[in-house]
PDB file of C-alpha atoms in Angstrom:
ATOM      1  CA  MET I   4       0.015  -0.165  -0.087  1.00  0.00           C
ATOM      2  CA  ASN I   5       1.215   3.308  -0.881  1.00  0.00           C
ATOM      3  CA  GLY I   6       2.163   5.558   2.103  1.00  0.00           C
ATOM      4  CA  LEU I   7       2.118   9.031   2.690  1.00  0.00           C
ATOM      5  CA  ASP I   8       4.962  11.074   4.411  1.00  0.00           C
ATOM      6  CA  PHE I   9       3.494  11.227   7.942  1.00  0.00           C
ATOM      7  CA  GLU I  10       2.737   7.586   7.581  1.00  0.00           C
ATOM      8  CA  LYS I  11       6.316   6.327   7.294  1.00  0.00           C
ATOM      9  CA  PRO I  12       6.862   5.407  10.893  1.00  0.00           C
ATOM     10  CA  ILE I  13       3.448   3.194  10.800  1.00  0.00           C
ATOM     11  CA  LEU I  14       4.720   1.500   7.630  1.00  0.00           C
ATOM     12  CA  GLU I  15       8.124   0.734   8.920  1.00  0.00           C
ATOM     13  CA  LEU I  16       6.700  -0.908  11.974  1.00  0.00           C
ATOM     14  CA  GLU I  17       3.893  -2.746   9.880  1.00  0.00           C
ATOM     15  CA  ASN I  18       6.930  -4.055   7.506  1.00  0.00           C
ATOM     16  CA  LYS I  19       9.007  -5.101  10.629  1.00  0.00           C
ATOM     17  CA  ILE I  20       6.161  -7.054  12.153  1.00  0.00           C
ATOM     18  CA  ARG I  21       5.569  -8.551   8.838  1.00  0.00           C
ATOM     19  CA  GLU I  22       8.974  -9.570   8.622  1.00  0.00           C
ATOM     20  CA  LEU I  23       9.040 -11.016  11.954  1.00  0.00           C
ATOM     21  CA  LYS I  24       6.042 -13.286  11.233  1.00  0.00           C
ATOM     22  CA  ASP I  25       7.596 -14.377   8.088  1.00  0.00           C
ATOM     23  CA  PHE I  26      10.591 -15.432   9.890  1.00  0.00           C
ATOM     24  CA  THR I  27       8.659 -17.218  12.650  1.00  0.00           C
ATOM     25  CA  SER I  28       6.752 -19.197   9.869  1.00  0.00           C
ATOM     26  CA  ASP I  29      10.064 -20.016   8.068  1.00  0.00           C
ATOM     27  CA  LYS I  30      12.512 -20.912  10.848  1.00  0.00           C
ATOM     28  CA  LYS I  31       9.800 -22.443  13.196  1.00  0.00           C
ATOM     29  CA  ILE I  32      10.925 -19.927  15.828  1.00  0.00           C
ATOM     30  CA  ASN I  33       8.440 -18.489  18.543  1.00  0.00           C
ATOM     31  CA  LEU I  34       8.746 -14.741  18.609  1.00  0.00           C
ATOM     32  CA  SER I  35       5.048 -14.222  19.492  1.00  0.00           C
ATOM     33  CA  SER I  36       6.002 -12.169  22.592  1.00  0.00           C
ATOM     34  CA  GLU I  37       8.023  -9.461  20.397  1.00  0.00           C
ATOM     35  CA  ILE I  38       5.539  -9.598  17.663  1.00  0.00           C
ATOM     36  CA  LYS I  39       2.639  -8.780  20.222  1.00  0.00           C
ATOM     37  CA  ARG I  40       4.967  -6.076  21.767  1.00  0.00           C
ATOM     38  CA  LEU I  41       5.502  -4.462  18.283  1.00  0.00           C
ATOM     39  CA  GLU I  42       1.657  -4.964  17.585  1.00  0.00           C
ATOM     40  CA  GLU I  43       0.883  -2.805  20.846  1.00  0.00           C
ATOM     41  CA  LYS I  44       3.215  -0.468  19.778  1.00  0.00           C
ATOM     42  CA  LEU I  45       1.845  -0.053  16.466  1.00  0.00           C
ATOM     43  CA  HIS I  46      -1.572   0.325  17.800  1.00  0.00           C
ATOM     44  CA  HIS I  47      -0.571   3.384  19.754  1.00  0.00           C
ATOM     45  CA  LEU I  48       1.552   4.835  17.120  1.00  0.00           C
ATOM     46  CA  LYS I  49      -1.515   4.775  15.003  1.00  0.00           C
ATOM     47  CA  VAL I  50      -3.882   6.470  17.586  1.00  0.00           C
ATOM     48  CA  GLU I  51      -1.097   9.123  18.154  1.00  0.00           C
ATOM     49  CA  ILE I  52      -0.896  10.216  14.494  1.00  0.00           C
ATOM     50  CA  TYR I  53      -4.400   9.690  13.144  1.00  0.00           C
ATOM     51  CA  THR I  54      -6.192  11.307  15.988  1.00  0.00           C
ATOM     52  CA  ASN I  55      -4.023  14.625  15.468  1.00  0.00           C
ATOM     53  CA  LEU I  56      -4.045  15.046  11.961  1.00  0.00           C
ATOM     54  CA  THR I  57      -3.422  18.407  10.374  1.00  0.00           C
ATOM     55  CA  ALA I  58      -6.007  19.716   7.571  1.00  0.00           C
ATOM     56  CA  TRP I  59      -3.408  19.251   5.200  1.00  0.00           C
ATOM     57  CA  GLN I  60      -2.876  15.656   6.025  1.00  0.00           C
ATOM     58  CA  LYS I  61      -6.620  14.994   5.866  1.00  0.00           C
ATOM     59  CA  VAL I  62      -6.396  16.633   2.199  1.00  0.00           C
ATOM     60  CA  GLN I  63      -3.554  14.125   1.425  1.00  0.00           C
ATOM     61  CA  ILE I  64      -5.536  11.059   2.698  1.00  0.00           C
ATOM     62  CA  ALA I  65      -8.709  12.354   0.699  1.00  0.00           C
ATOM     63  CA  ARG I  66      -6.418  12.242  -2.276  1.00  0.00           C
ATOM     64  CA  HIS I  67      -4.994   8.703  -1.622  1.00  0.00           C
ATOM     65  CA  PRO I  68      -4.841   6.763  -4.603  1.00  0.00           C
ATOM     66  CA  SER I  69      -6.215   3.619  -3.088  1.00  0.00           C
ATOM     67  CA  ARG I  70      -9.053   5.350  -1.483  1.00  0.00           C
ATOM     68  CA  PRO I  71     -12.442   3.828  -2.661  1.00  0.00           C
ATOM     69  CA  TYR I  72     -14.156   5.815  -5.476  1.00  0.00           C
ATOM     70  CA  THR I  73     -18.061   6.189  -6.449  1.00  0.00           C
ATOM     71  CA  MET I  74     -18.015   2.783  -8.524  1.00  0.00           C
ATOM     72  CA  ASP I  75     -16.316   1.055  -5.549  1.00  0.00           C
ATOM     73  CA  TYR I  76     -18.955   2.107  -3.351  1.00  0.00           C
ATOM     74  CA  ILE I  77     -21.960   1.300  -5.810  1.00  0.00           C
ATOM     75  CA  GLN I  78     -20.413  -2.156  -5.993  1.00  0.00           C
ATOM     76  CA  MET I  79     -20.203  -2.520  -2.175  1.00  0.00           C
ATOM     77  CA  LEU I  80     -23.350  -0.845  -1.237  1.00  0.00           C
ATOM     78  CA  MET I  81     -25.871  -1.582  -3.916  1.00  0.00           C
ATOM     79  CA  ASN I  82     -27.398  -3.893  -6.120  1.00  0.00           C
ATOM     80  CA  ASP I  83     -28.922  -3.923  -9.741  1.00  0.00           C
ATOM     81  CA  PHE I  84     -27.018  -1.074 -10.726  1.00  0.00           C
ATOM     82  CA  ILE I  85     -27.827   0.171 -14.242  1.00  0.00           C
ATOM     83  CA  GLU I  86     -25.733   2.875 -15.602  1.00  0.00           C
ATOM     84  CA  LEU I  87     -27.085   5.664 -18.007  1.00  0.00           C
ATOM     85  CA  HIS I  88     -25.166   7.652 -20.291  1.00  0.00           C
ATOM     86  CA  GLY I  89     -24.910  10.929 -22.118  1.00  0.00           C
ATOM     87  CA  ASP I  90     -26.522  14.450 -21.884  1.00  0.00           C
ATOM     88  CA  ARG I  91     -28.652  14.037 -24.951  1.00  0.00           C
ATOM     89  CA  SER I  92     -26.706  17.016 -26.336  1.00  0.00           C
ATOM     90  CA  PHE I  93     -23.177  16.354 -27.002  1.00  0.00           C
ATOM     91  CA  ALA I  94     -21.375  13.519 -25.219  1.00  0.00           C
ATOM     92  CA  ASP I  95     -21.041  11.197 -22.356  1.00  0.00           C
ATOM     93  CA  ASP I  96     -18.662  12.652 -19.757  1.00  0.00           C
ATOM     94  CA  LYS I  97     -17.086   9.501 -17.975  1.00  0.00           C
ATOM     95  CA  ALA I  98     -16.021  11.803 -15.058  1.00  0.00           C
ATOM     96  CA  ILE I  99     -19.403  11.645 -13.690  1.00  0.00           C
ATOM     97  CA  VAL I 100     -21.281   8.227 -13.698  1.00  0.00           C
ATOM     98  CA  GLY I 101     -24.948   7.686 -12.739  1.00  0.00           C
ATOM     99  CA  GLY I 102     -27.903   5.373 -12.881  1.00  0.00           C
ATOM    100  CA  PHE I 103     -30.529   3.327 -11.145  1.00  0.00           C
ATOM    101  CA  ALA I 104     -29.497   1.090  -8.218  1.00  0.00           C
ATOM    102  CA  THR I 105     -31.363  -0.819  -5.386  1.00  0.00           C
ATOM    103  CA  LEU I 106     -30.018  -0.192  -1.647  1.00  0.00           C
ATOM    104  CA  GLN I 107     -31.784  -2.539   0.705  1.00  0.00           C
ATOM    105  CA  GLN I 108     -35.006  -2.796  -1.279  1.00  0.00           C
ATOM    106  CA  GLN I 109     -35.056   0.853  -1.948  1.00  0.00           C
ATOM    107  CA  ARG I 110     -34.825   1.921  -5.565  1.00  0.00           C
ATOM    108  CA  ILE I 111     -32.709   4.911  -5.806  1.00  0.00           C
ATOM    109  CA  MET I 112     -30.881   7.096  -8.357  1.00  0.00           C
ATOM    110  CA  VAL I 113     -27.105   7.222  -7.676  1.00  0.00           C
ATOM    111  CA  ILE I 114     -24.763   9.680  -9.073  1.00  0.00           C
ATOM    112  CA  GLY I 115     -21.180  10.375  -8.447  1.00  0.00           C
ATOM    113  CA  HIS I 116     -17.572  11.779  -9.523  1.00  0.00           C
ATOM    114  CA  GLN I 117     -15.389   9.062 -10.964  1.00  0.00           C
ATOM    115  CA  LYS I 118     -11.595   9.060 -10.896  1.00  0.00           C
ATOM    116  CA  GLY I 119      -9.280   6.354 -12.369  1.00  0.00           C
ATOM    117  CA  ARG I 120      -6.735   4.065 -10.920  1.00  0.00           C
ATOM    118  CA  ASP I 121      -3.946   4.415 -13.794  1.00  0.00           C
ATOM    119  CA  THR I 122      -3.210   6.642 -16.271  1.00  0.00           C
ATOM    120  CA  LYS I 123      -5.140   5.361 -18.999  1.00  0.00           C
ATOM    121  CA  GLU I 124      -8.261   5.215 -16.878  1.00  0.00           C
ATOM    122  CA  ASN I 125      -7.398   8.600 -15.545  1.00  0.00           C
ATOM    123  CA  LEU I 126      -7.400   9.924 -18.937  1.00  0.00           C
ATOM    124  CA  MET I 127     -10.587   8.469 -19.639  1.00  0.00           C
ATOM    125  CA  ARG I 128     -12.094   9.881 -16.616  1.00  0.00           C
ATOM    126  CA  ASN I 129     -10.510  13.131 -16.868  1.00  0.00           C
ATOM    127  CA  PHE I 130      -9.014  12.657 -13.166  1.00  0.00           C
ATOM    128  CA  GLY I 131     -12.742  13.043 -12.045  1.00  0.00           C
ATOM    129  CA  CYS I 132     -13.038  16.728 -13.535  1.00  0.00           C
ATOM    130  CA  ALA I 133     -16.392  16.942 -15.252  1.00  0.00           C
ATOM    131  CA  HIS I 134     -17.079  18.745 -18.511  1.00  0.00           C
ATOM    132  CA  PRO I 135     -20.499  20.705 -18.915  1.00  0.00           C
ATOM    133  CA  GLU I 136     -22.050  17.372 -20.475  1.00  0.00           C
ATOM    134  CA  GLY I 137     -21.290  15.637 -17.104  1.00  0.00           C
ATOM    135  CA  TYR I 138     -23.189  18.315 -15.100  1.00  0.00           C
ATOM    136  CA  ARG I 139     -26.290  18.151 -17.943  1.00  0.00           C
ATOM    137  CA  LYS I 140     -25.990  14.203 -17.596  1.00  0.00           C
ATOM    138  CA  ALA I 141     -26.182  14.542 -13.827  1.00  0.00           C
ATOM    139  CA  LEU I 142     -29.237  16.875 -14.159  1.00  0.00           C
ATOM    140  CA  ARG I 143     -30.897  14.650 -16.560  1.00  0.00           C
ATOM    141  CA  LEU I 144     -30.617  11.741 -14.198  1.00  0.00           C
ATOM    142  CA  MET I 145     -31.997  13.887 -11.439  1.00  0.00           C
ATOM    143  CA  LYS I 146     -35.054  14.814 -13.331  1.00  0.00           C
ATOM    144  CA  LEU I 147     -35.585  11.174 -14.296  1.00  0.00           C
ATOM    145  CA  ALA I 148     -35.435  10.197 -10.712  1.00  0.00           C
ATOM    146  CA  GLU I 149     -37.928  13.122  -9.706  1.00  0.00           C
ATOM    147  CA  LYS I 150     -40.297  11.559 -12.686  1.00  0.00           C
ATOM    148  CA  PHE I 151     -40.148   8.091 -10.881  1.00  0.00           C
ATOM    149  CA  GLY I 152     -40.366   9.440  -7.386  1.00  0.00           C
ATOM    150  CA  LEU I 153     -36.778   8.021  -6.433  1.00  0.00           C
ATOM    151  CA  PRO I 154     -34.356   9.294  -3.751  1.00  0.00           C
ATOM    152  CA  ILE I 155     -31.088  10.612  -5.231  1.00  0.00           C
ATOM    153  CA  VAL I 156     -27.551   9.700  -3.736  1.00  0.00           C
ATOM    154  CA  ILE I 157     -24.730  11.734  -4.902  1.00  0.00           C
ATOM    155  CA  PHE I 158     -20.951  11.030  -4.314  1.00  0.00           C
ATOM    156  CA  ILE I 159     -18.746  13.848  -4.489  1.00  0.00           C
ATOM    157  CA  ASP I 160     -14.994  13.399  -5.242  1.00  0.00           C
ATOM    158  CA  THR I 161     -13.401  15.957  -7.621  1.00  0.00           C
ATOM    159  CA  PRO I 162     -10.587  18.309  -7.271  1.00  0.00           C
ATOM    160  CA  GLY I 163     -12.954  20.695  -9.504  1.00  0.00           C
ATOM    161  CA  ALA I 164     -14.797  21.121 -12.720  1.00  0.00           C
ATOM    162  CA  TYR I 165     -12.745  20.979 -15.925  1.00  0.00           C
ATOM    163  CA  PRO I 166     -11.192  24.317 -16.756  1.00  0.00           C
ATOM    164  CA  GLY I 167     -10.120  23.884 -20.367  1.00  0.00           C
ATOM    165  CA  VAL I 168     -11.066  25.990 -23.465  1.00  0.00           C
ATOM    166  CA  GLY I 169     -13.556  23.355 -24.675  1.00  0.00           C
ATOM    167  CA  ALA I 170     -15.309  23.138 -21.516  1.00  0.00           C
ATOM    168  CA  GLU I 171     -15.570  26.984 -21.173  1.00  0.00           C
ATOM    169  CA  GLU I 172     -16.644  26.981 -24.976  1.00  0.00           C
ATOM    170  CA  ARG I 173     -19.667  24.482 -24.119  1.00  0.00           C
ATOM    171  CA  GLY I 174     -20.798  26.678 -21.215  1.00  0.00           C
ATOM    172  CA  GLN I 175     -18.953  25.108 -18.020  1.00  0.00           C
ATOM    173  CA  ALA I 176     -20.255  27.792 -15.754  1.00  0.00           C
ATOM    174  CA  GLN I 177     -23.785  27.952 -17.234  1.00  0.00           C
ATOM    175  CA  SER I 178     -24.136  24.353 -16.930  1.00  0.00           C
ATOM    176  CA  ILE I 179     -23.212  24.413 -13.050  1.00  0.00           C
ATOM    177  CA  ALA I 180     -25.475  27.432 -12.387  1.00  0.00           C
ATOM    178  CA  LEU I 181     -28.272  25.665 -13.855  1.00  0.00           C
ATOM    179  CA  ASN I 182     -27.648  22.760 -11.720  1.00  0.00           C
ATOM    180  CA  LEU I 183     -27.787  24.757  -8.560  1.00  0.00           C
ATOM    181  CA  ARG I 184     -31.131  26.292  -9.556  1.00  0.00           C
ATOM    182  CA  GLU I 185     -32.613  23.172 -10.649  1.00  0.00           C
ATOM    183  CA  MET I 186     -31.481  21.049  -7.949  1.00  0.00           C
ATOM    184  CA  ALA I 187     -32.973  23.251  -5.178  1.00  0.00           C
ATOM    185  CA  GLY I 188     -36.377  22.355  -6.611  1.00  0.00           C
ATOM    186  CA  ILE I 189     -36.091  18.710  -7.210  1.00  0.00           C
ATOM    187  CA  ALA I 190     -39.144  17.193  -5.769  1.00  0.00           C
ATOM    188  CA  VAL I 191     -37.396  14.115  -4.057  1.00  0.00           C
ATOM    189  CA  PRO I 192     -35.015  13.415  -1.543  1.00  0.00           C
ATOM    190  CA  ILE I 193     -31.302  14.300  -2.248  1.00  0.00           C
ATOM    191  CA  LEU I 194     -28.396  13.058  -0.187  1.00  0.00           C
ATOM    192  CA  VAL I 195     -24.934  13.959  -0.895  1.00  0.00           C
ATOM    193  CA  VAL I 196     -22.046  12.368   0.740  1.00  0.00           C
ATOM    194  CA  VAL I 197     -18.456  13.754  -0.091  1.00  0.00           C
ATOM    195  CA  ILE I 198     -16.146  10.764  -0.289  1.00  0.00           C
ATOM    196  CA  GLY I 199     -12.871  12.296  -1.049  1.00  0.00           C
ATOM    197  CA  GLU I 200     -12.185  15.609  -2.551  1.00  0.00           C
ATOM    198  CA  GLY I 201     -14.952  18.270  -2.735  1.00  0.00           C
ATOM    199  CA  GLY I 202     -13.326  20.983  -4.623  1.00  0.00           C
ATOM    200  CA  SER I 203     -15.093  24.185  -5.758  1.00  0.00           C
ATOM    201  CA  GLY I 204     -17.908  24.538  -8.290  1.00  0.00           C
ATOM    202  CA  GLY I 205     -16.863  21.297  -9.674  1.00  0.00           C
ATOM    203  CA  ALA I 206     -18.159  19.645  -6.373  1.00  0.00           C
ATOM    204  CA  LEU I 207     -21.130  22.185  -5.980  1.00  0.00           C
ATOM    205  CA  GLY I 208     -22.527  21.474  -9.425  1.00  0.00           C
ATOM    206  CA  ILE I 209     -24.056  18.209  -7.992  1.00  0.00           C
ATOM    207  CA  GLY I 210     -23.995  19.284  -4.570  1.00  0.00           C
ATOM    208  CA  VAL I 211     -27.330  20.963  -3.727  1.00  0.00           C
ATOM    209  CA  ALA I 212     -29.095  18.518  -1.282  1.00  0.00           C
ATOM    210  CA  ASP I 213     -31.331  18.126   1.748  1.00  0.00           C
ATOM    211  CA  ARG I 214     -28.516  16.258   3.648  1.00  0.00           C
ATOM    212  CA  ILE I 215     -24.668  16.698   3.111  1.00  0.00           C
ATOM    213  CA  CYS I 216     -22.466  14.215   4.845  1.00  0.00           C
ATOM    214  CA  VAL I 217     -18.574  14.329   4.558  1.00  0.00           C
ATOM    215  CA  LEU I 218     -16.376  11.249   5.375  1.00  0.00           C
ATOM    216  CA  GLU I 219     -14.008  12.010   8.254  1.00  0.00           C
ATOM    217  CA  ASN I 220     -10.857  12.387   6.222  1.00  0.00           C
ATOM    218  CA  ALA I 221     -12.455  14.052   3.108  1.00  0.00           C
ATOM    219  CA  TYR I 222     -12.717  17.855   2.393  1.00  0.00           C
ATOM    220  CA  TYR I 223     -15.226  20.314   0.979  1.00  0.00           C
ATOM    221  CA  SER I 224     -13.743  23.745  -0.249  1.00  0.00           C
ATOM    222  CA  VAL I 225     -14.431  26.744  -2.165  1.00  0.00           C
ATOM    223  CA  ILE I 226     -10.860  26.103  -3.653  1.00  0.00           C
ATOM    224  CA  SER I 227      -8.136  23.834  -3.247  1.00  0.00           C
ATOM    225  CA  PRO I 228      -5.319  24.318  -0.787  1.00  0.00           C
ATOM    226  CA  GLU I 229      -2.752  24.892  -3.595  1.00  0.00           C
ATOM    227  CA  GLY I 230      -5.004  27.126  -5.459  1.00  0.00           C
ATOM    228  CA  CYS I 231      -5.707  29.438  -2.239  1.00  0.00           C
ATOM    229  CA  ALA I 232      -2.060  29.554  -1.625  1.00  0.00           C
ATOM    230  CA  ALA I 233      -1.215  30.577  -4.999  1.00  0.00           C
ATOM    231  CA  ILE I 234      -3.538  33.419  -4.945  1.00  0.00           C
ATOM    232  CA  LEU I 235      -2.791  34.662  -1.404  1.00  0.00           C
ATOM    233  CA  TRP I 236       0.951  33.787  -1.358  1.00  0.00           C
ATOM    234  CA  LYS I 237       1.809  33.367  -4.776  1.00  0.00           C
ATOM    235  CA  THR I 238       3.321  30.056  -4.144  1.00  0.00           C
ATOM    236  CA  GLY I 239       1.811  26.466  -3.942  1.00  0.00           C
ATOM    237  CA  SER I 240       4.336  25.549  -1.200  1.00  0.00           C
ATOM    238  CA  LYS I 241       1.876  27.472   1.270  1.00  0.00           C
ATOM    239  CA  ALA I 242      -0.840  24.760   0.555  1.00  0.00           C
ATOM    240  CA  PRO I 243      -0.488  23.262   4.196  1.00  0.00           C
ATOM    241  CA  GLU I 244      -1.093  26.845   5.925  1.00  0.00           C
ATOM    242  CA  ALA I 245      -3.993  27.391   3.228  1.00  0.00           C
ATOM    243  CA  ALA I 246      -5.619  24.184   4.255  1.00  0.00           C
ATOM    244  CA  GLU I 247      -5.805  25.272   7.696  1.00  0.00           C
ATOM    245  CA  VAL I 248      -7.219  28.670   7.295  1.00  0.00           C
ATOM    246  CA  LEU I 249      -9.767  27.413   4.756  1.00  0.00           C
ATOM    247  CA  LYS I 250     -11.644  25.348   7.419  1.00  0.00           C
ATOM    248  CA  LEU I 251     -12.194  22.557   4.944  1.00  0.00           C
ATOM    249  CA  THR I 252     -12.157  19.632   7.167  1.00  0.00           C
ATOM    250  CA  ALA I 253     -15.335  17.720   7.834  1.00  0.00           C
ATOM    251  CA  ASN I 254     -15.299  18.699  11.639  1.00  0.00           C
ATOM    252  CA  ASP I 255     -14.714  22.413  10.612  1.00  0.00           C
ATOM    253  CA  LEU I 256     -17.884  22.192   8.181  1.00  0.00           C
ATOM    254  CA  LEU I 257     -19.812  20.533  10.789  1.00  0.00           C
ATOM    255  CA  ARG I 258     -19.032  23.119  13.437  1.00  0.00           C
ATOM    256  CA  LEU I 259     -19.976  26.095  10.877  1.00  0.00           C
ATOM    257  CA  GLY I 260     -23.230  24.458   9.935  1.00  0.00           C
ATOM    258  CA  ILE I 261     -22.321  23.623   6.273  1.00  0.00           C
ATOM    259  CA  ILE I 262     -22.850  19.871   6.360  1.00  0.00           C
ATOM    260  CA  ASP I 263     -25.115  17.497   8.477  1.00  0.00           C
ATOM    261  CA  GLU I 264     -22.914  14.546   9.576  1.00  0.00           C
ATOM    262  CA  VAL I 265     -19.171  13.526   9.839  1.00  0.00           C
ATOM    263  CA  ILE I 266     -18.962   9.865   8.758  1.00  0.00           C
ATOM    264  CA  PRO I 267     -15.999   8.203  10.577  1.00  0.00           C
ATOM    265  CA  GLU I 268     -13.609   6.125   8.541  1.00  0.00           C
ATOM    266  CA  PRO I 269     -11.512   3.173   9.734  1.00  0.00           C
ATOM    267  CA  MET I 270      -8.142   4.049  11.464  1.00  0.00           C
ATOM    268  CA  GLY I 271      -5.992   5.469   8.798  1.00  0.00           C
ATOM    269  CA  GLY I 272      -8.768   6.130   6.156  1.00  0.00           C
ATOM    270  CA  ALA I 273     -11.042   4.543   4.080  1.00  0.00           C
ATOM    271  CA  HIS I 274      -8.339   2.938   1.978  1.00  0.00           C
ATOM    272  CA  ARG I 275      -7.262   0.787   4.785  1.00  0.00           C
ATOM    273  CA  ASN I 276     -10.559  -0.976   5.235  1.00  0.00           C
ATOM    274  CA  PRO I 277     -12.756  -0.297   2.245  1.00  0.00           C
ATOM    275  CA  GLU I 278     -15.289  -2.991   3.333  1.00  0.00           C
ATOM    276  CA  GLY I 279     -15.587  -1.517   7.074  1.00  0.00           C
ATOM    277  CA  MET I 280     -15.914   2.100   5.441  1.00  0.00           C
ATOM    278  CA  ALA I 281     -18.764   0.830   3.020  1.00  0.00           C
ATOM    279  CA  SER I 282     -20.626  -0.913   5.920  1.00  0.00           C
ATOM    280  CA  THR I 283     -20.564   2.279   7.938  1.00  0.00           C
ATOM    281  CA  LEU I 284     -21.600   4.416   4.983  1.00  0.00           C
ATOM    282  CA  LYS I 285     -24.386   2.030   3.980  1.00  0.00           C
ATOM    283  CA  ALA I 286     -25.934   2.768   7.547  1.00  0.00           C
ATOM    284  CA  ALA I 287     -25.684   6.381   7.389  1.00  0.00           C
ATOM    285  CA  ILE I 288     -27.089   6.618   3.786  1.00  0.00           C
ATOM    286  CA  ILE I 289     -30.125   4.223   4.613  1.00  0.00           C
ATOM    287  CA  LYS I 290     -30.658   6.400   7.878  1.00  0.00           C
ATOM    288  CA  HIS I 291     -30.838   9.756   5.957  1.00  0.00           C
ATOM    289  CA  ILE I 292     -32.899   8.544   3.154  1.00  0.00           C
ATOM    290  CA  LYS I 293     -35.401   6.896   5.516  1.00  0.00           C
ATOM    291  CA  GLU I 294     -35.783  10.199   7.438  1.00  0.00           C
ATOM    292  CA  LEU I 295     -35.996  12.308   4.306  1.00  0.00           C
ATOM    293  CA  LEU I 296     -38.838  10.071   2.713  1.00  0.00           C
ATOM    294  CA  ALA I 297     -40.777  10.504   5.854  1.00  0.00           C
ATOM    295  CA  LEU I 298     -41.338  14.396   4.735  1.00  0.00           C
ATOM    296  CA  SER I 299     -44.069  15.462   2.511  1.00  0.00           C
ATOM    297  CA  ILE I 300     -42.484  17.240  -0.962  1.00  0.00           C
ATOM    298  CA  SER I 301     -43.495  20.708   0.342  1.00  0.00           C
ATOM    299  CA  GLU I 302     -41.855  20.147   3.745  1.00  0.00           C
ATOM    300  CA  LEU I 303     -38.834  18.651   2.036  1.00  0.00           C
ATOM    301  CA  LEU I 304     -38.192  21.566  -0.600  1.00  0.00           C
ATOM    302  CA  LYS I 305     -39.045  24.122   2.318  1.00  0.00           C
ATOM    303  CA  THR I 306     -36.449  22.787   4.526  1.00  0.00           C
ATOM    304  CA  ARG I 307     -34.009  22.496   1.675  1.00  0.00           C
ATOM    305  CA  TYR I 308     -34.380  26.304   0.921  1.00  0.00           C
ATOM    306  CA  LYS I 309     -33.839  27.177   4.466  1.00  0.00           C
ATOM    307  CA  LYS I 310     -30.830  25.052   4.940  1.00  0.00           C
ATOM    308  CA  TYR I 311     -28.869  26.942   2.202  1.00  0.00           C
ATOM    309  CA  ARG I 312     -30.406  30.481   3.302  1.00  0.00           C
ATOM    310  CA  ASN I 313     -28.833  29.777   6.589  1.00  0.00           C
ATOM    311  CA  ILE I 314     -25.355  28.782   5.452  1.00  0.00           C
ATOM    312  CA  GLY I 315     -23.043  31.719   6.228  1.00  0.00           C
ATOM    313  CA  ARG I 316     -25.270  33.291   8.970  1.00  0.00           C
ATOM    314  CA  PHE I 317     -23.562  33.979  12.229  1.00  0.00           C
ATOM    315  CA  LEU I 318     -25.930  36.629  14.038  1.00  0.00           C
ATOM    316  CA  ASN I 319     -29.553  36.374  14.622  1.00  0.00           C
ATOM    317  CA  ASP I 320     -31.887  38.943  12.876  1.00  0.00           C
TER     318      ASP I 320
END
């Protein structure tokens, strides 16, 4: 498993334990007491490091190449997934996937950003950065869900919308703005979960919802730490400082009233135990969908409107 810089002490100790276990197996020598001592040391080291992560370290975990992506969660959480393609106008943007699925007997529409695992797949998925046709496809699927009365589950994981010339020519800003307006009035429950990166308008373009959850080591921000550092300090090397001042971690967002729940991750991040993360995530999604389905449509839309009107308000009228 690829390790981050701050994880090196953990990886070194894990390798040492693995070597001792292999040595014990090969040489038939009992080193159980030494292995147990190192395992206890490893546990304490993990607790010390992972319970005191900086904002920048959480950003690094959110970007970990082994972290589960949207299609991974769809496969682990849902059944009968039928992917739908295209925006009926220009093309099928593979940076956003979506379709019908079943979540514990509940038929839903699931939509999300999708990154790639290698260079070839990342080029196909455009590194999870959607074009205008991706946002139009997402809106088409949301309207389809509304037609059939299905709740919508959205997974956000993108550094931002694609900023290329072609995307701008085809109306990137307009497609995101249209989604913001239309999602505010979609007459079915919408649940958003930020599973990795939640970058700028690229995330917000499919981010208007009744409930917003963020995984413990994911982030949600108006700009990336590197982008903020380049603007404020004229250098990307200040990204760690920018991450702190942006208040982009799940706990910061919950405290500020931007999101509704922080979903805990396995020790060290979702990539260290994808099945455990999927189990926790499934329970959270089912809970929120059940609560939202209990509301009338008028109450749902009124609460959604109020939620966004209250964001950024620090003083009572």
